[in-house]
C-alpha positions as a printed NumPy array, in Angstrom:
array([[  -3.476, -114.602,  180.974],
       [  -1.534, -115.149,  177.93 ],
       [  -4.529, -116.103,  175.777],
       [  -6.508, -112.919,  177.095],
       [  -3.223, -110.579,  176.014],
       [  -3.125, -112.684,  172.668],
       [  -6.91 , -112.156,  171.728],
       [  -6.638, -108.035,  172.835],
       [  -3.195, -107.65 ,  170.448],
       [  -5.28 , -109.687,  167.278],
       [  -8.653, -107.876,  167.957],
       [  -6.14 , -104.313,  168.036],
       [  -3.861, -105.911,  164.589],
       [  -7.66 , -106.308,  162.905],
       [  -8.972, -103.558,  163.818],
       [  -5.598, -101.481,  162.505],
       [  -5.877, -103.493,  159.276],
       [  -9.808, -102.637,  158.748],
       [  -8.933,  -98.938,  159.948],
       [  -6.351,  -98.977,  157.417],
       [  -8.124, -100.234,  154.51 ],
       [ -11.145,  -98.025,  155.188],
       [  -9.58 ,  -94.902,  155.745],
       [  -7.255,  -95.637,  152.044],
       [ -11.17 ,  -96.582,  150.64 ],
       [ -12.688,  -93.395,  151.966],
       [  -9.949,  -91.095,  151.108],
       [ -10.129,  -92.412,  147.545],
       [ -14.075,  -91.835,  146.872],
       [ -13.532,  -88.47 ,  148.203],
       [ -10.874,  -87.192,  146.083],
       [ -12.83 ,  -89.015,  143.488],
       [ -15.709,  -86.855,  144.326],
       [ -13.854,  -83.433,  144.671],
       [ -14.058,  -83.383,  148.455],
       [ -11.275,  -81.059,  149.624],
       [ -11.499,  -81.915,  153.444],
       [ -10.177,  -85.806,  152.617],
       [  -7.489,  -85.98 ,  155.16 ],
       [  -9.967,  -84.99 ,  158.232],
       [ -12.464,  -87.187,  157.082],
       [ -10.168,  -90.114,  156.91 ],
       [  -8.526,  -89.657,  160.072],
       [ -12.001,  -89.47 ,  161.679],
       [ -12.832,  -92.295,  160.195],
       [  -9.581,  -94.341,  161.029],
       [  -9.623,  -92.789,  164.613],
       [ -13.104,  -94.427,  164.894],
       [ -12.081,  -97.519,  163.871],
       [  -9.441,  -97.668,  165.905],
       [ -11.477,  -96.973,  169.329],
       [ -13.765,  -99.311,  168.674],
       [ -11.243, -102.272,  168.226],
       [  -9.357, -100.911,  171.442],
       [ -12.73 , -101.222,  172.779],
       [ -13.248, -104.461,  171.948],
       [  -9.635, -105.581,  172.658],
       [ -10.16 , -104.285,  176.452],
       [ -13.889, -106.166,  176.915],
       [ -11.117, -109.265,  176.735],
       [ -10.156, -108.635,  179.567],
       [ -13.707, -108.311,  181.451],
       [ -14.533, -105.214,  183.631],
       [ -11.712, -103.931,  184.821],
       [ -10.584,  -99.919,  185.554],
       [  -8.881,  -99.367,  182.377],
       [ -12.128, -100.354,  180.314],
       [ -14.025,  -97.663,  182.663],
       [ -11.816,  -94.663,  181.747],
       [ -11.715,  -95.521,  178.506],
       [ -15.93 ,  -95.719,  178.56 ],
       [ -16.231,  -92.478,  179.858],
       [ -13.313,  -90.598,  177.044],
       [ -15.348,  -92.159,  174.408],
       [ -18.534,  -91.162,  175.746],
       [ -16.885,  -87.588,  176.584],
       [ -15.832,  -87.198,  172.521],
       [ -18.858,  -86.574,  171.172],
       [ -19.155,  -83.319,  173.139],
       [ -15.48 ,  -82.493,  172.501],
       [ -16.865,  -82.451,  168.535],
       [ -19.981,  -80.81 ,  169.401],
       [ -17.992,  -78.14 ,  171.148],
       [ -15.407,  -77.656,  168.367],
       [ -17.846,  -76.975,  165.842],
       [ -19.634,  -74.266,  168.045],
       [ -15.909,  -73.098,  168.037],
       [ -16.003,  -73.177,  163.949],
       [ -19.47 ,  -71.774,  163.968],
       [ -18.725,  -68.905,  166.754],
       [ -15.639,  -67.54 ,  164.296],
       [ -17.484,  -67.58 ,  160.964],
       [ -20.34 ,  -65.316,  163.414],
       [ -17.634,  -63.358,  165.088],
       [ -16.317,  -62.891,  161.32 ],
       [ -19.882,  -61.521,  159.952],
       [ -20.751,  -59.203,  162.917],
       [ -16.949,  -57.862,  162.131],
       [ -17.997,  -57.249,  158.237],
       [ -21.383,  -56.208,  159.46 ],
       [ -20.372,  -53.444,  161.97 ],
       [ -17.537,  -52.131,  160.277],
       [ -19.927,  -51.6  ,  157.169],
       [ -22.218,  -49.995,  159.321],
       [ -20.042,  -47.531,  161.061],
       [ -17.613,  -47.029,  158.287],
       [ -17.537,  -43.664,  158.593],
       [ -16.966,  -43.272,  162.304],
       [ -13.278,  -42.799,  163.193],
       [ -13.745,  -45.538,  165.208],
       [ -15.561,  -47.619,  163.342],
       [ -13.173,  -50.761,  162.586],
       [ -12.137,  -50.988,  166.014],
       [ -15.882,  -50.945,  167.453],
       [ -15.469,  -53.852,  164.646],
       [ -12.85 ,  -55.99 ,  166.246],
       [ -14.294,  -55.16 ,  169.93 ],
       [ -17.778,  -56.891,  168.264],
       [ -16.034,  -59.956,  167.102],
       [ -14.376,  -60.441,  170.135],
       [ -17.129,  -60.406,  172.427],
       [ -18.903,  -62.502,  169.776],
       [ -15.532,  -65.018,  170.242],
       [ -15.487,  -65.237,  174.154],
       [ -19.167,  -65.708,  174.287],
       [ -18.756,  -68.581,  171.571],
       [ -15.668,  -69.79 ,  173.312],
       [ -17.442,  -69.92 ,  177.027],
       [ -20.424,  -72.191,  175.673],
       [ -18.269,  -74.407,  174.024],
       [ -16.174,  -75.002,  177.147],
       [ -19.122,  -75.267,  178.541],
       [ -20.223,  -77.472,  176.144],
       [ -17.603,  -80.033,  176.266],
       [ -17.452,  -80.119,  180.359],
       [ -15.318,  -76.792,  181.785],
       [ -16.54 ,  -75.244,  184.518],
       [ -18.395,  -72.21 ,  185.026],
       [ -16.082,  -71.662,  187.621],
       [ -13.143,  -71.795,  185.233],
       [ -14.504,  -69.62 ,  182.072],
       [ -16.629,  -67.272,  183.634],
       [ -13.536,  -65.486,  185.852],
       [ -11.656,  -65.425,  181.897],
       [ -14.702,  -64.059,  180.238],
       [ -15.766,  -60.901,  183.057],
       [ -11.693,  -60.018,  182.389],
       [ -12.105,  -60.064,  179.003],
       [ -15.026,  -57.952,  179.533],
       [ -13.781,  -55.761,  182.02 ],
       [ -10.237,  -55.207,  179.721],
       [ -12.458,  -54.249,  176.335],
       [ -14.326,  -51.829,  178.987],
       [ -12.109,  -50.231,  180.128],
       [  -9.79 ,  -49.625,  176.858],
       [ -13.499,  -48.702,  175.559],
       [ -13.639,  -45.719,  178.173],
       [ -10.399,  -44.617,  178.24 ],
       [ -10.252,  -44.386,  174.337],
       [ -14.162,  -42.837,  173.953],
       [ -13.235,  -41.021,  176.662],
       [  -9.824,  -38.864,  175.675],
       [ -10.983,  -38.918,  171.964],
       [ -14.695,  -37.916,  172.771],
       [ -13.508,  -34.89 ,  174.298],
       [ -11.309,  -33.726,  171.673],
       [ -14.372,  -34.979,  168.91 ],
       [ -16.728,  -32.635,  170.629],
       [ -14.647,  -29.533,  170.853],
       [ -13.719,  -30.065,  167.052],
       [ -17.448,  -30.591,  166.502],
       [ -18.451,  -27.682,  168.513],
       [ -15.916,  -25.121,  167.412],
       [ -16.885,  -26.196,  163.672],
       [ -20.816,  -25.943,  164.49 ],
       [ -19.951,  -22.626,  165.802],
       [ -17.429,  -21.244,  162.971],
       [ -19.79 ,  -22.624,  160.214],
       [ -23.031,  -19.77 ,  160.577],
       [ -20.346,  -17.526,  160.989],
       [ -18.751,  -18.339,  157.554],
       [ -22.074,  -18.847,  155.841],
       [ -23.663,  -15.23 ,  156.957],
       [ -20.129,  -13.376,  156.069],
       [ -20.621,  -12.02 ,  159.128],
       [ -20.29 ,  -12.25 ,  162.68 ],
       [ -23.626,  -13.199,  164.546],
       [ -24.607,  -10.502,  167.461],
       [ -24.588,  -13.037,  170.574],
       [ -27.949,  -12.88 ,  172.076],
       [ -28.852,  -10.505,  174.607]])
């Protein structure tokens, strides 16, 4: 038992050392290079490193539970990056249809909030897949995303709804004032 414990804590010690020495060797050809993102890089790198030797400390010991879990969270992390950079990709989209709709109805009173209610359905859409992605349930997400839904609905129709009104008797009383105005004089209503 002893030698088993002594072989995991030198196969963890070497892998902290080569971990260590990478992540100093990667950060420095980086900054060398201008790369501005050297501190996620080289904790990736030394996080890597360091699963690997814990990986390989733990097959000391045989097959045994601990070795399982530890399996199945380093086969679940790919996903976990896969679904953070939907995340990353879903706000620079949410960000664009924001710019994009808000150019396009820029002259609507309600134009930048039409805006915000875009980005954020383009965020809880982006959000559900990639807690999808990385192993939520449907179960779980889809309850958060129909409130969501349901909450920008219903502040849609209660806003559209009070301000419409008052829009279209502005708009009306202004579409009937103009001919008057323009002609000098009143129109005869039609008989």
């Amino acid at each position: 038992m002893y030698t088993s414990s002594a072989v995991f804590l030198a196969v963890l010690l070497a892998g902290f050392v080569l971990a260590r020495l990478t992540t100093e060797l990667v950060s420095r050809r980086a900054r060398r290079s201008g790369f501005d993102a050297t501190g996620l890089v080289a904790g990736t790198v030394y996080s890597v490193i360091l699963l690997i030797a814990l990986r390989l400390g733990l097959a000391v010991f045989g097959p045994n539970p601990v070795s399982d879990f530890f399996d199945s969270v380093v086969a679940w992390l790919p996903r976990l990056a896969l679904g953070f950079a939907l995340a990353v990709v879903t706000a620079v989209l949410a960000r664009l249809v924001q710019h994009q709709v808000a150019n396009l109805l820029s002259g609507l009173e309600h134009g930048a909030m039409l805006s915000r209610f875009a980005a954020v359905f383009v965020w809880g859409a982006g959000l559900v897949a990639a807690l999808g992605l990385i192993g939520v349930d449907t179960s779980i997400t889809l309850p958060i995303l129909v409130t969501v839904l349901v909450v920008i609905g219903a502040v849609l129709i209660t806003g559209f709804g009070r301000d419409l009104v008052r829009s279209v008797r502005r708009t009306r009383s202004g579409a009937v004032a103009r001919p008057i105005t323009q002609a000098g004089k009143p129109i005869a209503p039609a008989v």
